[in-house]
Short mmCIF file of C-alpha atoms and ligand atoms in Angstrom, two decimals:
data_model
loop_
_atom_site.label_atom_id
_atom_site.label_comp_id
_atom_site.label_asym_id
_atom_site.label_seq_id
_atom_site.Cartn_x
_atom_site.Cartn_y
_atom_site.Cartn_z
CA MET A 30 122.35 133.74 108.78
CA ARG A 31 125.88 135.04 109.20
CA PHE A 32 126.69 135.44 105.94
CA THR A 33 124.67 138.67 105.35
CA ASN A 34 127.90 140.98 105.03
CA TYR A 35 129.51 139.64 102.22
CA LYS A 36 127.05 141.99 99.76
CA SER A 37 129.47 145.16 100.07
CA ILE A 38 132.64 143.00 99.75
CA ALA A 39 131.36 141.24 96.82
CA SER A 40 129.03 143.38 95.08
CA ALA A 41 132.08 143.93 92.21
CA GLY A 42 132.90 140.26 92.14
CA ARG A 43 129.36 139.04 92.19
CA ASN A 44 128.10 139.88 88.89
CA LYS A 45 130.81 138.23 87.12
CA PHE A 46 128.93 134.86 88.09
CA ASP A 47 126.40 133.44 86.80
CA LEU A 48 124.37 132.81 90.46
CA ALA A 49 121.66 131.11 89.31
CA SER A 50 123.95 128.07 87.35
CA ILE A 51 126.00 128.04 90.44
CA ARG A 52 123.09 127.54 92.93
CA ALA A 53 121.81 124.77 90.97
CA ILE A 54 124.86 122.89 90.83
CA PRO A 55 123.64 119.68 92.80
CA MET A 56 124.24 120.12 96.58
CA ARG A 57 125.29 116.24 96.74
CA ALA A 58 127.91 116.36 94.07
CA VAL A 59 129.41 119.68 96.43
CA ALA A 60 128.87 118.11 99.41
CA ILE A 61 131.11 115.04 98.40
CA ASP A 62 133.56 117.07 96.65
CA LEU A 63 134.20 118.94 99.99
CA GLY A 64 134.60 115.69 101.72
CA PHE A 65 131.22 114.38 103.07
CA GLY A 66 130.42 110.33 103.42
CA LEU A 67 126.59 110.70 102.26
CA THR A 68 123.98 107.87 102.55
CA ALA A 69 121.68 107.31 99.69
CA GLY A 70 119.59 108.98 101.13
CA GLY A 71 121.69 112.33 101.39
CA THR A 72 122.57 112.16 105.00
CA GLY A 73 125.85 111.84 106.43
CA ARG A 74 128.37 112.97 109.61
CA CYS A 75 128.22 116.65 109.60
CA ARG A 76 132.05 118.02 108.46
CA ILE A 77 131.99 121.87 109.10
CA PRO A 78 134.67 123.00 110.77
CA GLY A 79 133.91 123.38 114.74
CA HIS A 80 131.65 120.44 114.59
CA GLU A 81 132.23 117.16 115.47
CA ASP A 82 129.50 115.04 114.39
CA ARG A 83 129.25 111.52 116.24
CA ASN A 84 125.57 110.86 114.61
CA PRO A 85 124.67 111.68 111.05
CA SER A 86 123.05 115.22 111.55
CA PHE A 87 123.88 116.55 107.96
CA SER A 88 121.20 116.25 105.27
CA ILE A 89 120.53 117.82 102.24
CA ARG A 90 117.14 118.46 100.84
CA SER A 91 117.19 117.63 96.94
CA ALA A 92 114.13 119.48 96.25
CA THR A 93 115.57 122.79 97.33
CA ASN A 94 119.34 122.19 96.65
CA ARG A 95 119.80 123.10 100.06
CA PHE A 96 121.58 121.54 103.50
CA THR A 97 121.02 121.88 107.16
CA CYS A 98 122.68 120.30 109.90
CA TYR A 99 120.22 119.52 112.52
CA ALA A 100 122.97 119.52 115.35
CA CYS A 101 124.88 122.41 114.65
CA GLY A 102 122.46 124.27 113.12
CA GLU A 103 124.23 125.49 109.87
CA ASN A 104 122.17 125.49 106.59
CA GLY A 105 122.31 127.23 103.44
CA ASP A 106 123.17 126.82 99.78
CA VAL A 107 125.78 125.26 97.89
CA ILE A 108 128.13 128.87 98.10
CA ASP A 109 127.29 128.75 101.66
CA LEU A 110 128.72 125.33 102.15
CA VAL A 111 132.06 125.94 100.33
CA MET A 112 132.25 129.28 102.27
CA LYS A 113 131.88 127.42 105.71
CA MET A 114 134.14 124.75 104.98
CA ARG A 115 136.84 126.50 103.07
CA ASP A 116 136.31 129.52 105.30
CA ILE A 117 136.45 131.83 101.90
CA SER A 118 134.71 135.12 100.85
CA PHE A 119 131.52 134.89 98.58
CA VAL A 120 133.58 135.80 95.28
CA ASP A 121 136.03 132.91 96.25
CA ALA A 122 133.44 130.06 96.55
CA CYS A 123 131.67 131.09 93.42
CA GLU A 124 134.98 131.27 91.64
CA TRP A 125 135.69 127.75 93.33
CA LEU A 126 132.23 125.97 92.39
CA THR A 127 132.23 127.82 88.97
CA GLY A 128 136.08 126.04 88.36
CA ARG A 129 135.36 122.50 89.66
CA HIS A 130 131.54 122.00 88.52
CA LEU A 131 130.91 124.08 85.73
CA GLY A 132 134.10 123.98 83.81
CA GLY A 133 134.84 127.53 84.58
CA ALA A 134 132.07 128.27 81.69
CA SER A 135 130.05 130.93 83.41
CA VAL A 136 132.93 133.16 84.33
CA ARG A 137 134.89 135.63 82.50
CA PRO A 138 138.07 135.31 81.49
CA GLU A 139 139.47 137.27 83.85
CA MET A 140 137.55 135.54 86.84
CA ARG A 141 139.15 132.23 85.80
CA GLN A 142 140.96 130.00 88.30
CA ARG A 143 144.12 130.58 88.75
CA PRO A 144 146.84 127.87 87.46
CA ALA A 145 147.45 126.39 90.56
CA ASP A 146 143.57 125.63 91.29
CA ARG A 147 143.33 124.46 87.80
CA GLU A 148 145.90 121.75 88.63
CA ALA A 149 144.68 120.85 92.00
CA ALA A 150 141.16 120.72 89.86
CA ALA A 151 142.20 118.29 87.30
CA LYS A 152 143.46 115.95 89.77
CA GLN A 153 139.98 115.35 91.38
CA PRO A 154 137.80 112.87 89.43
CA PRO A 155 135.03 114.38 87.22
CA ILE A 156 131.70 115.11 89.22
CA VAL A 157 128.87 113.76 87.22
CA PRO A 158 125.95 115.79 88.41
CA ALA A 159 122.79 114.07 89.68
CA LYS A 160 119.57 114.13 87.44
CA THR A 161 116.86 116.36 88.36
CA GLU A 162 113.89 113.98 89.83
CA HIS A 163 110.64 114.19 90.71
CA ALA A 164 109.43 115.03 93.92
CA ALA A 165 110.24 112.54 96.21
CA ALA A 166 107.28 111.10 98.58
CA PRO A 167 106.30 108.10 100.59
CA ASP A 168 104.50 105.05 98.70
CA HIS A 169 102.54 103.43 101.72
CA GLU A 170 101.74 100.23 99.45
CA ALA A 171 105.18 99.97 98.44
CA PHE A 172 106.76 100.64 101.76
CA GLU A 173 103.79 97.84 103.10
CA TRP A 174 105.05 95.36 100.37
CA LEU A 175 108.18 95.24 101.10
CA LEU A 176 107.69 94.80 104.80
CA LEU A 177 105.61 92.12 104.27
CA VAL A 178 108.23 90.29 102.02
CA SER A 179 111.00 91.18 104.13
CA LYS A 180 110.90 88.46 107.09
CA LEU A 181 113.28 89.03 109.99
CA SER A 182 115.57 86.17 110.20
CA SER A 183 117.35 84.72 113.14
CA SER A 184 120.67 86.68 112.45
CA GLY A 185 118.20 89.76 112.89
CA TYR A 186 116.33 88.42 116.08
CA ASP A 187 119.54 87.55 117.65
CA TYR A 188 121.14 90.94 117.23
CA LEU A 189 117.64 92.78 118.27
CA ALA A 190 117.95 90.36 121.53
CA SER A 191 121.47 91.62 122.24
CA ARG A 192 120.10 95.01 122.53
CA GLY A 193 117.78 94.04 124.98
CA PHE A 194 114.38 93.91 123.25
CA SER A 195 112.24 90.86 123.93
CA ALA A 196 110.38 89.09 121.06
CA GLU A 197 106.88 91.15 122.04
CA THR A 198 109.04 94.53 121.66
CA ILE A 199 110.35 93.41 118.22
CA ALA A 200 107.02 92.30 116.99
CA HIS A 201 104.98 95.38 118.55
CA PHE A 202 107.51 97.71 116.00
CA ARG A 203 107.13 95.16 112.98
CA VAL A 204 111.00 94.99 112.78
CA GLY A 205 111.37 93.94 109.24
CA GLN A 206 114.81 92.61 107.67
CA ILE A 207 115.88 92.56 103.65
CA GLY A 208 116.69 89.32 102.21
CA ASP A 209 118.25 89.32 98.87
CA ARG A 210 118.91 92.69 97.52
CA GLY A 211 118.71 91.68 93.77
CA GLU A 212 115.48 89.66 94.63
CA ALA A 213 113.80 92.47 96.26
CA MET A 214 114.57 94.89 93.46
CA LYS A 215 113.42 92.55 90.89
CA THR A 216 110.07 91.70 92.34
CA ALA A 217 109.09 95.28 93.47
CA VAL A 218 109.84 96.71 89.92
CA ALA A 219 107.84 93.86 88.64
CA ARG A 220 105.01 94.93 90.54
CA PHE A 221 105.10 98.78 91.14
CA GLY A 222 107.61 99.64 88.24
CA LEU A 223 110.72 101.59 88.45
CA GLU A 224 109.32 105.07 88.50
CA ARG A 225 107.09 104.59 91.49
CA LEU A 226 110.18 102.89 93.31
CA ARG A 227 112.23 105.98 92.63
CA ARG A 228 109.46 108.19 93.54
CA CYS A 229 109.33 106.76 96.97
CA GLY A 230 112.97 106.64 97.50
CA LEU A 231 113.59 102.68 97.04
CA VAL A 232 115.73 102.98 94.12
CA CYS A 233 118.13 105.45 93.34
CA ASP A 234 121.07 106.03 91.32
CA GLY A 235 123.83 103.53 91.62
CA LYS A 236 127.24 102.97 90.11
CA PHE A 237 125.82 100.56 87.77
CA GLY A 238 122.38 101.96 86.83
CA ASN A 239 119.55 101.60 89.17
CA ARG A 240 120.14 100.48 92.64
CA PHE A 241 117.89 99.13 95.49
CA VAL A 242 118.67 101.55 98.68
CA PHE A 243 118.69 98.70 100.95
CA PRO A 244 121.32 96.37 100.87
CA ALA A 245 120.90 92.15 101.68
CA GLY A 246 120.45 91.63 105.58
CA TYR A 247 119.86 95.20 106.86
CA LEU A 248 116.99 95.43 109.57
CA LEU A 249 113.81 97.77 108.86
CA PHE A 250 112.08 99.90 110.94
CA PRO A 251 108.46 101.03 109.78
CA PHE A 252 107.61 104.70 110.71
CA ILE A 253 103.94 104.19 111.07
CA ILE A 254 101.57 107.00 110.78
CA ASP A 255 97.91 107.08 111.02
CA GLY A 256 97.95 103.27 110.25
CA ASN A 257 100.21 103.81 107.12
CA ILE A 258 103.87 103.14 107.02
CA ALA A 259 104.98 106.46 105.83
CA TYR A 260 109.01 105.78 106.11
CA LEU A 261 111.72 102.90 106.44
CA GLN A 262 114.81 103.39 108.32
CA ALA A 263 117.48 100.18 107.81
CA ARG A 264 120.05 99.53 110.08
CA ARG A 265 123.05 96.75 109.91
CA PRO A 266 122.14 93.92 111.64
CA ASP A 267 125.49 93.88 113.20
CA SER A 268 128.03 96.28 115.19
CA GLY A 269 129.81 97.35 112.35
CA THR A 270 130.15 101.13 112.00
CA GLN A 271 130.14 101.78 108.24
CA TRP A 272 126.55 102.53 106.39
CA ARG A 273 124.89 101.42 109.83
CA TRP A 274 121.57 103.39 109.00
CA LEU A 275 120.36 103.55 105.71
CA CYS A 276 116.89 105.34 104.29
CA PRO A 277 115.12 106.02 101.29
CA ASN A 278 116.40 108.55 98.49
CA SER A 279 115.45 112.11 99.25
CA LEU A 280 112.83 111.19 101.94
CA LEU A 281 112.94 113.19 105.11
CA PRO A 282 112.02 110.89 108.15
CA PRO A 283 108.48 111.61 109.92
CA VAL A 284 108.54 111.27 113.99
CA PHE A 285 109.12 107.61 115.24
CA ASN A 286 106.38 105.82 116.77
CA ARG A 287 103.85 108.24 116.54
CA SER A 288 101.21 105.75 117.50
CA ALA A 289 102.89 106.45 121.26
CA LEU A 290 100.23 109.43 120.94
CA SER A 291 97.34 107.85 119.84
CA ASP A 292 96.08 107.28 123.50
CA SER A 293 95.96 109.87 126.25
CA THR A 294 99.29 108.74 127.89
CA ALA A 295 100.04 111.56 130.68
CA THR A 296 103.58 111.29 130.24
CA ILE A 297 105.45 110.84 127.02
CA SER A 298 109.29 110.86 126.26
CA ILE A 299 110.97 112.10 123.18
CA CYS A 300 114.41 110.30 122.27
CA GLU A 301 117.14 110.47 119.55
CA GLY A 302 116.56 108.23 117.01
CA VAL A 303 114.80 104.47 116.57
CA THR A 304 116.76 102.14 118.92
CA ASP A 305 116.37 104.47 122.13
CA VAL A 306 112.62 104.64 121.23
CA ILE A 307 112.24 101.08 121.19
CA SER A 308 114.73 100.75 124.58
CA ALA A 309 111.89 102.90 126.11
CA HIS A 310 109.41 101.07 125.25
CA GLU A 311 110.67 97.88 126.56
CA LEU A 312 111.57 99.78 129.89
CA GLY A 313 107.80 100.66 130.01
CA ILE A 314 108.54 104.33 128.93
CA PRO A 315 105.83 105.53 126.10
CA ALA A 316 108.13 107.77 123.71
CA ILE A 317 108.33 108.95 120.17
CA GLY A 318 111.65 109.50 118.32
CA LEU A 319 112.98 112.07 116.27
CA VAL A 320 115.84 110.81 113.64
CA GLY A 321 119.22 112.49 114.00
CA ALA A 322 118.97 113.57 110.52
CA ASN A 323 115.63 115.56 110.83
CA ALA A 324 115.13 116.65 114.91
CA ARG A 325 112.34 118.24 113.93
CA LEU A 326 108.35 118.06 115.40
CA ASP A 327 105.87 118.49 112.77
CA ASP A 328 102.81 120.44 113.67
CA THR A 329 100.39 117.43 114.10
CA THR A 330 102.66 115.92 116.39
CA LEU A 331 103.53 119.25 118.57
CA ASP A 332 99.18 119.19 118.62
CA LEU A 333 99.47 116.16 120.16
CA LEU A 334 101.89 116.86 122.73
CA ARG A 335 100.10 119.89 124.16
CA GLY A 336 98.63 119.32 127.40
CA ARG A 337 101.07 115.92 128.43
CA ASN A 338 104.30 116.09 130.45
CA VAL A 339 107.03 115.66 128.06
CA ALA A 340 110.45 114.05 129.01
CA ILE A 341 113.53 114.33 126.83
CA PHE A 342 116.04 111.85 126.45
CA GLY A 343 119.01 112.84 124.88
CA ASP A 344 122.40 110.94 124.28
CA ARG A 345 125.12 111.79 127.07
CA ASP A 346 127.20 114.08 124.64
CA THR A 347 127.27 117.30 123.86
CA ALA A 348 125.11 116.82 120.66
CA GLY A 349 122.28 115.16 123.36
CA SER A 350 122.63 118.09 125.13
CA ARG A 351 122.07 120.45 121.95
CA PHE A 352 118.76 118.32 120.93
CA ALA A 353 117.52 118.47 124.50
CA ARG A 354 117.97 122.02 124.70
CA ARG A 355 116.42 122.79 121.26
CA LEU A 356 113.76 120.55 122.00
CA VAL A 357 112.92 122.21 125.23
CA ASP A 358 112.81 125.77 123.56
CA ARG A 359 110.79 124.68 120.67
CA LEU A 360 107.98 123.11 122.55
CA ALA A 361 108.03 125.93 125.44
CA GLY A 362 107.17 127.84 122.44
CA MET A 363 104.49 126.11 121.62
CA GLY A 364 103.25 126.24 125.24
CA VAL A 365 104.43 122.70 125.95
CA THR A 366 106.60 122.26 128.78
CA ALA A 367 109.49 119.59 128.59
CA ILE A 368 111.81 118.32 131.12
CA PRO A 369 115.66 117.25 129.82
CA LYS A 370 116.06 113.59 131.62
CA ARG A 371 119.46 112.70 132.71
CA LEU A 372 120.57 109.21 132.06
CA PRO A 373 121.40 107.09 134.94
CA LEU A 374 125.54 107.39 135.72
CA GLY A 375 127.44 105.15 133.20
CA ALA A 376 124.86 105.05 130.61
CA ASN A 377 125.52 106.95 127.38
CA ASP A 378 121.72 106.16 125.99
CA LEU A 379 118.38 104.76 126.50
CA ASN A 380 119.79 101.32 125.19
CA ASP A 381 122.86 101.22 127.30
CA HIS A 382 120.80 101.86 129.92
CA LEU A 383 118.25 98.70 129.03
CA ARG A 384 121.53 96.34 128.47
CA ARG A 385 122.55 96.95 131.76
CA ILE A 386 119.32 96.42 133.58
CA LYS A 387 119.05 93.12 131.58
CA GLY A 388 122.67 92.34 132.38
CA ILE A 389 124.13 92.02 128.75
CA ALA A 390 127.20 93.17 128.07
CA ALA A 391 127.81 96.45 126.03
ZN1 ZN B 428 126.64 120.36 111.83
#
């Protein structure tokens, strides 16, 4: 961490703050206040100065109230985020957070906001702190049920075909599609109860009360680990860019398509995201995927990679080469040699490449 030298500068000032209360201000509220656009699951594009994030690499872990950017590597608590975003000192960040999110309550009178700051803060809408929730955990039964009742419609099928995926591939990955959002929520609540749906992230706080995290028409991609659905990622069934990917609230994605490691395939590829893994499969390349917001390999997956040849397909951009470099290093540390693969010229990712081969216009 780079913020170790503030101690001497701030030792006098930091005593004036209730650091425990400041650090407990919900990360989500602070990030939104700082201009981040976040999904229900707490991920979004990183806006930390110096990082132009193309994929949603910024992620909040509500259990620890910390943020991580899996592309630029920055991480920390709410104070760290404010320091980074506003380029201010530890003491100033504490002051800013106290003034905006704790109503100035935990600051001594002489440390209260300057009038100009107070005016600026008054112009902002009030921030409602998120309720503390039970630790989130996947719910195999609820996820399996949702996928079973969410049958792929012709619009979803057409969209997937436009990405170059065959009917066999679509069936292999068990892609589903949310029907009516309200109906899905109602039947899910009747079957599992609200608490259980909140715990597995399918229901979260919305503007008008409880909200089902996946909108109507969204495609559902199950992440299957040892035969159970451990995670569901949802994607818009069209080329719109807003809310392109949605995921369960507060759950971190495991590796996608880990069953590709269940046989003894000598060469395995690692891709960025769901679409590229499915593209790789369509191209006859066995692959697992790391989802942008959580580009990490768990220990079981690392064990399963040992003794194989590992190829890495990152996107053709700086985030993609960073993804590949970080994986090569991580795997080298575990004794696994991985080779970054170059995409054919003109293809930005594996899906581009697939569509070119199939003669589908991008
Ligand atoms: Zn970043």
